[in-house]
Coordinates of C-alpha atoms in Angstrom, one line a residue:
Chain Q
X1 CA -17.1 -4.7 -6.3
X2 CA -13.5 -5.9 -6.1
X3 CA -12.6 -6.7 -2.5
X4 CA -9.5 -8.5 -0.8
X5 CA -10.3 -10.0 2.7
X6 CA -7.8 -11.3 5.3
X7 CA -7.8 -13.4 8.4
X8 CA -7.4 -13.3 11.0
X9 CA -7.1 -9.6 12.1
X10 CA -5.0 -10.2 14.5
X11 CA -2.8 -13.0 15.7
X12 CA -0.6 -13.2 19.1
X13 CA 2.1 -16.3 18.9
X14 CA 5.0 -16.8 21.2
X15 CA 8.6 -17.2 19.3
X16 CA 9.3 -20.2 17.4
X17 CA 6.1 -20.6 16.3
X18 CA 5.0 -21.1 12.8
X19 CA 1.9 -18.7 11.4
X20 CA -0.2 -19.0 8.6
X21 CA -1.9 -16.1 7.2
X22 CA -4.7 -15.8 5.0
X23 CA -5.9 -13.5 2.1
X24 CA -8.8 -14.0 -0.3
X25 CA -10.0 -12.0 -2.6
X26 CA -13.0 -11.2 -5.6
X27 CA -10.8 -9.3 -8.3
X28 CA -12.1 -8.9 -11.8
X29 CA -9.4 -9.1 -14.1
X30 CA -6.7 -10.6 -11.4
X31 CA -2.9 -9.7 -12.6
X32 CA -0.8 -10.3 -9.1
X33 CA -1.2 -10.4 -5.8
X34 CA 1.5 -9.3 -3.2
X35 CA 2.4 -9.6 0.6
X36 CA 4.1 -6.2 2.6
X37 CA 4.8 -6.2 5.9
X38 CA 4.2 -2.8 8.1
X39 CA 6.0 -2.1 10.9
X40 CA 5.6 1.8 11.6
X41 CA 4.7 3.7 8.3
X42 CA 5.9 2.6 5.4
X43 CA 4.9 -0.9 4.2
X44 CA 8.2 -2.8 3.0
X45 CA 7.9 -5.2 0.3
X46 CA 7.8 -9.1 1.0
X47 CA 6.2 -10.9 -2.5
X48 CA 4.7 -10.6 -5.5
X49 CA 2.5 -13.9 -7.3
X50 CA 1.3 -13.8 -10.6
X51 CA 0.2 -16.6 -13.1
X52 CA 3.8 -17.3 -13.7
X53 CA 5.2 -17.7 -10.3
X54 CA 2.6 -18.6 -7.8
X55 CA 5.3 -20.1 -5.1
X56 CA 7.8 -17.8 -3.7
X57 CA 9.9 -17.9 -0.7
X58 CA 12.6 -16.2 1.2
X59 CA 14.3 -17.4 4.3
X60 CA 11.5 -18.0 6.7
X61 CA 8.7 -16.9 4.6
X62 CA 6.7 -18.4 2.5
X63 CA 3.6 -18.2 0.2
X64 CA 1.4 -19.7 -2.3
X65 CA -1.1 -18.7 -4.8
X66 CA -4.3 -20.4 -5.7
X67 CA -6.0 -19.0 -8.5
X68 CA -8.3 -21.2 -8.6
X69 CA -9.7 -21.0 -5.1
X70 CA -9.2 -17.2 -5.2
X71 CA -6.5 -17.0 -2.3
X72 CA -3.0 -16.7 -0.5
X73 CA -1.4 -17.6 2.4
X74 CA 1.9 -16.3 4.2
X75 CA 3.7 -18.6 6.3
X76 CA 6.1 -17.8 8.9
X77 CA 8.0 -20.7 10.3
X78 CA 10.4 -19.7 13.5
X79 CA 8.7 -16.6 14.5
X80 CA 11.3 -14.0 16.5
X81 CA 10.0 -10.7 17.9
X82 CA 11.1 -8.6 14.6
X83 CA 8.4 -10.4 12.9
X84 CA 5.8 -8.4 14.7
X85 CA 3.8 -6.3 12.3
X86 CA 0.6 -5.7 10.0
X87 CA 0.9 -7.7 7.2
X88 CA -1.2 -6.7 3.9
X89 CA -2.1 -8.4 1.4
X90 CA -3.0 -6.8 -2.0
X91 CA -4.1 -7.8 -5.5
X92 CA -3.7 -6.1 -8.8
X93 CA -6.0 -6.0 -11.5
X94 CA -5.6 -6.3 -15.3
X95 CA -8.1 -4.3 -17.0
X96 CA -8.3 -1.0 -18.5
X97 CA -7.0 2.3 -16.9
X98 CA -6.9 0.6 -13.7
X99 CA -4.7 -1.9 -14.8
X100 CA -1.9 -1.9 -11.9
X101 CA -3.9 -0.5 -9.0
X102 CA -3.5 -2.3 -6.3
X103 CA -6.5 -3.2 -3.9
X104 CA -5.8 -4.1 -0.2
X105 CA -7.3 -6.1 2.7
X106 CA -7.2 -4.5 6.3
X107 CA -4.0 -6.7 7.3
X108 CA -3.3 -9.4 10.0
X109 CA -1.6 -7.7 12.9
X110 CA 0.6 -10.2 14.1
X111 CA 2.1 -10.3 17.7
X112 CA 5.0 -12.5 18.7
X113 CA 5.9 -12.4 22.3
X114 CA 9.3 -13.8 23.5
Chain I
X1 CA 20.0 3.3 -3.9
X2 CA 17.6 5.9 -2.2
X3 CA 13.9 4.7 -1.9
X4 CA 11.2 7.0 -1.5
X5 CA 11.0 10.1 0.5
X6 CA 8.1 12.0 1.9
X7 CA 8.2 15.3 4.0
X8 CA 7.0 16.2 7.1
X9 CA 6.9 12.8 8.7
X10 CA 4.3 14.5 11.1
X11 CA 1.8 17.3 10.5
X12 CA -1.0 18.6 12.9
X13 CA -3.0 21.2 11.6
X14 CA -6.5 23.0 12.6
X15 CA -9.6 22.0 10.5
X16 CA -10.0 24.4 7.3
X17 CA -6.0 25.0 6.9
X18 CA -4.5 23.8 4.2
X19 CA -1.9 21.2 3.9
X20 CA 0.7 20.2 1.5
X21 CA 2.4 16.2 1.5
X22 CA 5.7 15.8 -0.8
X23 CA 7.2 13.2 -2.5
X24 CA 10.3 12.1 -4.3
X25 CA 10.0 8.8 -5.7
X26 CA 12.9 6.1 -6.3
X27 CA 15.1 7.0 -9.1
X28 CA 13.8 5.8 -12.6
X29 CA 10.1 4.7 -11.5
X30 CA 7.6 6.6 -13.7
X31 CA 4.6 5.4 -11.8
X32 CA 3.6 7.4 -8.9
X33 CA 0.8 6.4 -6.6
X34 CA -0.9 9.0 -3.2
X35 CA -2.4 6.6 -0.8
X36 CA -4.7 7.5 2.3
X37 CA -4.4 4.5 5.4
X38 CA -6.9 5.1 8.0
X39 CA -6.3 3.8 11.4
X40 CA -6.8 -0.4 11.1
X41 CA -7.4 0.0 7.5
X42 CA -5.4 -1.0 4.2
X43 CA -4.1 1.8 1.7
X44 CA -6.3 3.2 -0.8
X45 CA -5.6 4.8 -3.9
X46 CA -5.8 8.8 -4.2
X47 CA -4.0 9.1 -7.3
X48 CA -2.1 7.5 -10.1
X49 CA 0.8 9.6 -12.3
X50 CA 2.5 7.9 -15.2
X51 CA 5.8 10.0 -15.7
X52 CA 3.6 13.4 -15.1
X53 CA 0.1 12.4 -16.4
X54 CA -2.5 11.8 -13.7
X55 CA -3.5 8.8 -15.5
X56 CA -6.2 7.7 -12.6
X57 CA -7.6 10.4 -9.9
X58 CA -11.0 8.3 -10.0
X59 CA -10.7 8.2 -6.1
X60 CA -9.8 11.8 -5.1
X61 CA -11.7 14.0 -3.5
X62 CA -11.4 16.8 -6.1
X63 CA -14.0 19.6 -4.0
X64 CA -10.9 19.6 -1.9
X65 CA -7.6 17.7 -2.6
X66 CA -5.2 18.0 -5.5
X67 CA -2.0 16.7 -6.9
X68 CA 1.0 17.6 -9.4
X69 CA 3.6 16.0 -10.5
X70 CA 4.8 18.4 -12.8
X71 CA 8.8 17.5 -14.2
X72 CA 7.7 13.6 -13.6
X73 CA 9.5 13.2 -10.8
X74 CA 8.5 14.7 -7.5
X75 CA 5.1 15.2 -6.7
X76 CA 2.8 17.1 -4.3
X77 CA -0.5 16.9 -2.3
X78 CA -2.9 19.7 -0.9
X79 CA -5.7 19.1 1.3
X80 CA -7.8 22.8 1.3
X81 CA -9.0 22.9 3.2
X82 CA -8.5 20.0 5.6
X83 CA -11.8 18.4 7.9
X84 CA -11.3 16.2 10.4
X85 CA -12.2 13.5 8.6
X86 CA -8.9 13.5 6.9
X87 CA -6.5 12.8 9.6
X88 CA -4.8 9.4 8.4
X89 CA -1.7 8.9 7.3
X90 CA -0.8 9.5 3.9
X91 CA 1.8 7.7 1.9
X92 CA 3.6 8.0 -1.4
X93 CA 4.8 4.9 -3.6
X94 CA 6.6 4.2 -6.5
X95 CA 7.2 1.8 -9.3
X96 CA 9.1 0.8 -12.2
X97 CA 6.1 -0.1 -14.2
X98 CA 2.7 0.1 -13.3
X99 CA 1.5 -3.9 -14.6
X100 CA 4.8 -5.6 -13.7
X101 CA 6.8 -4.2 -10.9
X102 CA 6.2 -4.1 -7.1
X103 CA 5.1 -0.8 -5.7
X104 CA 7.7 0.5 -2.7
X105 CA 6.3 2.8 -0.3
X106 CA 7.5 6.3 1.4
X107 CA 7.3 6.6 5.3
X108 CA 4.1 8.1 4.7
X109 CA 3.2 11.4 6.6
X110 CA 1.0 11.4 9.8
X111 CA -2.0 13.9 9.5
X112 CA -3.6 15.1 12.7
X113 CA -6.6 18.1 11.8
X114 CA -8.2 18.9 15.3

C-alpha cells in the first residue's frame, strides 16, 4: 500500500530558527512529490520535485529530493511567526488511471513563537 | 487571476440531511479533484474529473455521496444523507494537467453533522 509518512508531527521553534522537516514515502510508480503549507483551509502551494528537478528553493525555503532513499526534506532557515502552519507533504504516482493522484502524509504542524 | 472558489465556507447540518459542496475551479484547469481532510489528517481523494469525466471515483462512498461536473467547469458534491462520521472539511482543487502541474486548493468547506 502506497503510504507517505512525515516527522515530526509537530514542532515548536522560537524565531530565527532554522527547521528541517521530513517526508518519506513507499510509492509504486513515483512521478513528483510536493510540499503545501496550510494555514487555515486551503493548502497553498510551496514545491513540486520530480526526476528532473529534485532541488528547489524560494527565499527562505528549501528542499531536496532523494529518490533513492525514498524522501524529502523542507528547510526553513530564519523562522518568523507567519511561518506557523501544517505543512504536507505529498507524492504522485505514475501508473495507470491513477496516474496524478496525489497521496499525503498527516503534516508537520509547525509552531514558531516570537 | 481568480483561484479556486468553494461555497459555504461553513455548513452544520443534522445527521440524515443532505448536503451539497460547490466548486469553481481556476480558469483553464481541466482536472478537478473533491478531497475529504479529517481533523490531524492529510487530504484524501473523493474524486477525480478530467474536463467532465469522472475519470477516478475509486474512493467515494457511492451508497451515499455523489459528484457532477457537468459543462467541465464547476462541479458539485452531495452527502445524502450525511452521518456523523462525515464532518471534516471538504476541499476542492484544481489543475492544469493531471501528471504535470501542481494541484491548488479551494478554502475548503467546514462540515459539522450533529
Amino acid at each position: 500500500e502506497d503510504k507517505v509518512v512525515q516527522s515530526p508531527l509537530s514542532l515548536v521553534v522560537h524565531e530565527g530558527d532554522t527547521v528541517t522537516l521530513n517526508c518519506s514515502y513507499e510509492v509504486t510508480n513515483f512521478r513528483s512529490l510536493l510540499w503545501y503549507k496550510q494555514e487555515k483551509k486551503a493548502p497553498t502551494f510551496l514545491f513540486m520535485l520530480t526526476s528532473s528537478g529534485i532541488e528547489k528553493k524560494s527565499g527562505r525555503l528549501s528542499s531536496i529530493l532523494d529518490k533513492k532513499e525514498l524522501f524529502s526534506i523542507l528547510n526553513i532557515t530564519a523562522t518568523q511567526t507567519g511561518d506557523s502552519a501544517v505543512y504536507l507533504c505529498a507524492v504522485g504516482n505514475s501508473y495507470g488511471g491513477s496516474q496524478g493522484n496525489l497521496i499525503f502524509g498527516k503534516g508537520t504542524k509547525l509552531s514558531v513563537k516570537p | 487571476e481568480a483561484g479556486v472558489v468553494q461555497s459555504p465556507r461553513y455548513k452544520i447540518i443534522e445527521k440524515k440531511q443532505p448536503v451539497a459542496f460547490w466548486c469553481n475551479p481556476i480558469s483553464g484547469h481541466n482536472t478537478l479533484y473533491w478531497y475529504r481532510q479529517n481533523l490531524g489528517q492529510g487530504p484524501e481523494l473523493l474524486i477525480r474529473y478530467e474536463n467532465e469525466e469522472a475519470v477516478d471515483d475509486s474512493q467515494l462512498p457511492k451508497d451515499r455521496f455523489s459528484a457532477e461536473r457537468l459543462k467541465g467547469v464547476d462541479s458539485t458534491l452531495k452527502i445524502q444523507p450525511a452521518e456523523l462520521g462525515d464532518s471534516a472539511v471538504y476541499l476542492c482543487a484544481s489543475s492544469k494537467d493531471r501528471v504535470y502541474y501542481e494541484q491548488y486548493f479551494g478554502p475548503g468547506t467546514r462540515l459539522t453533522v450533529t
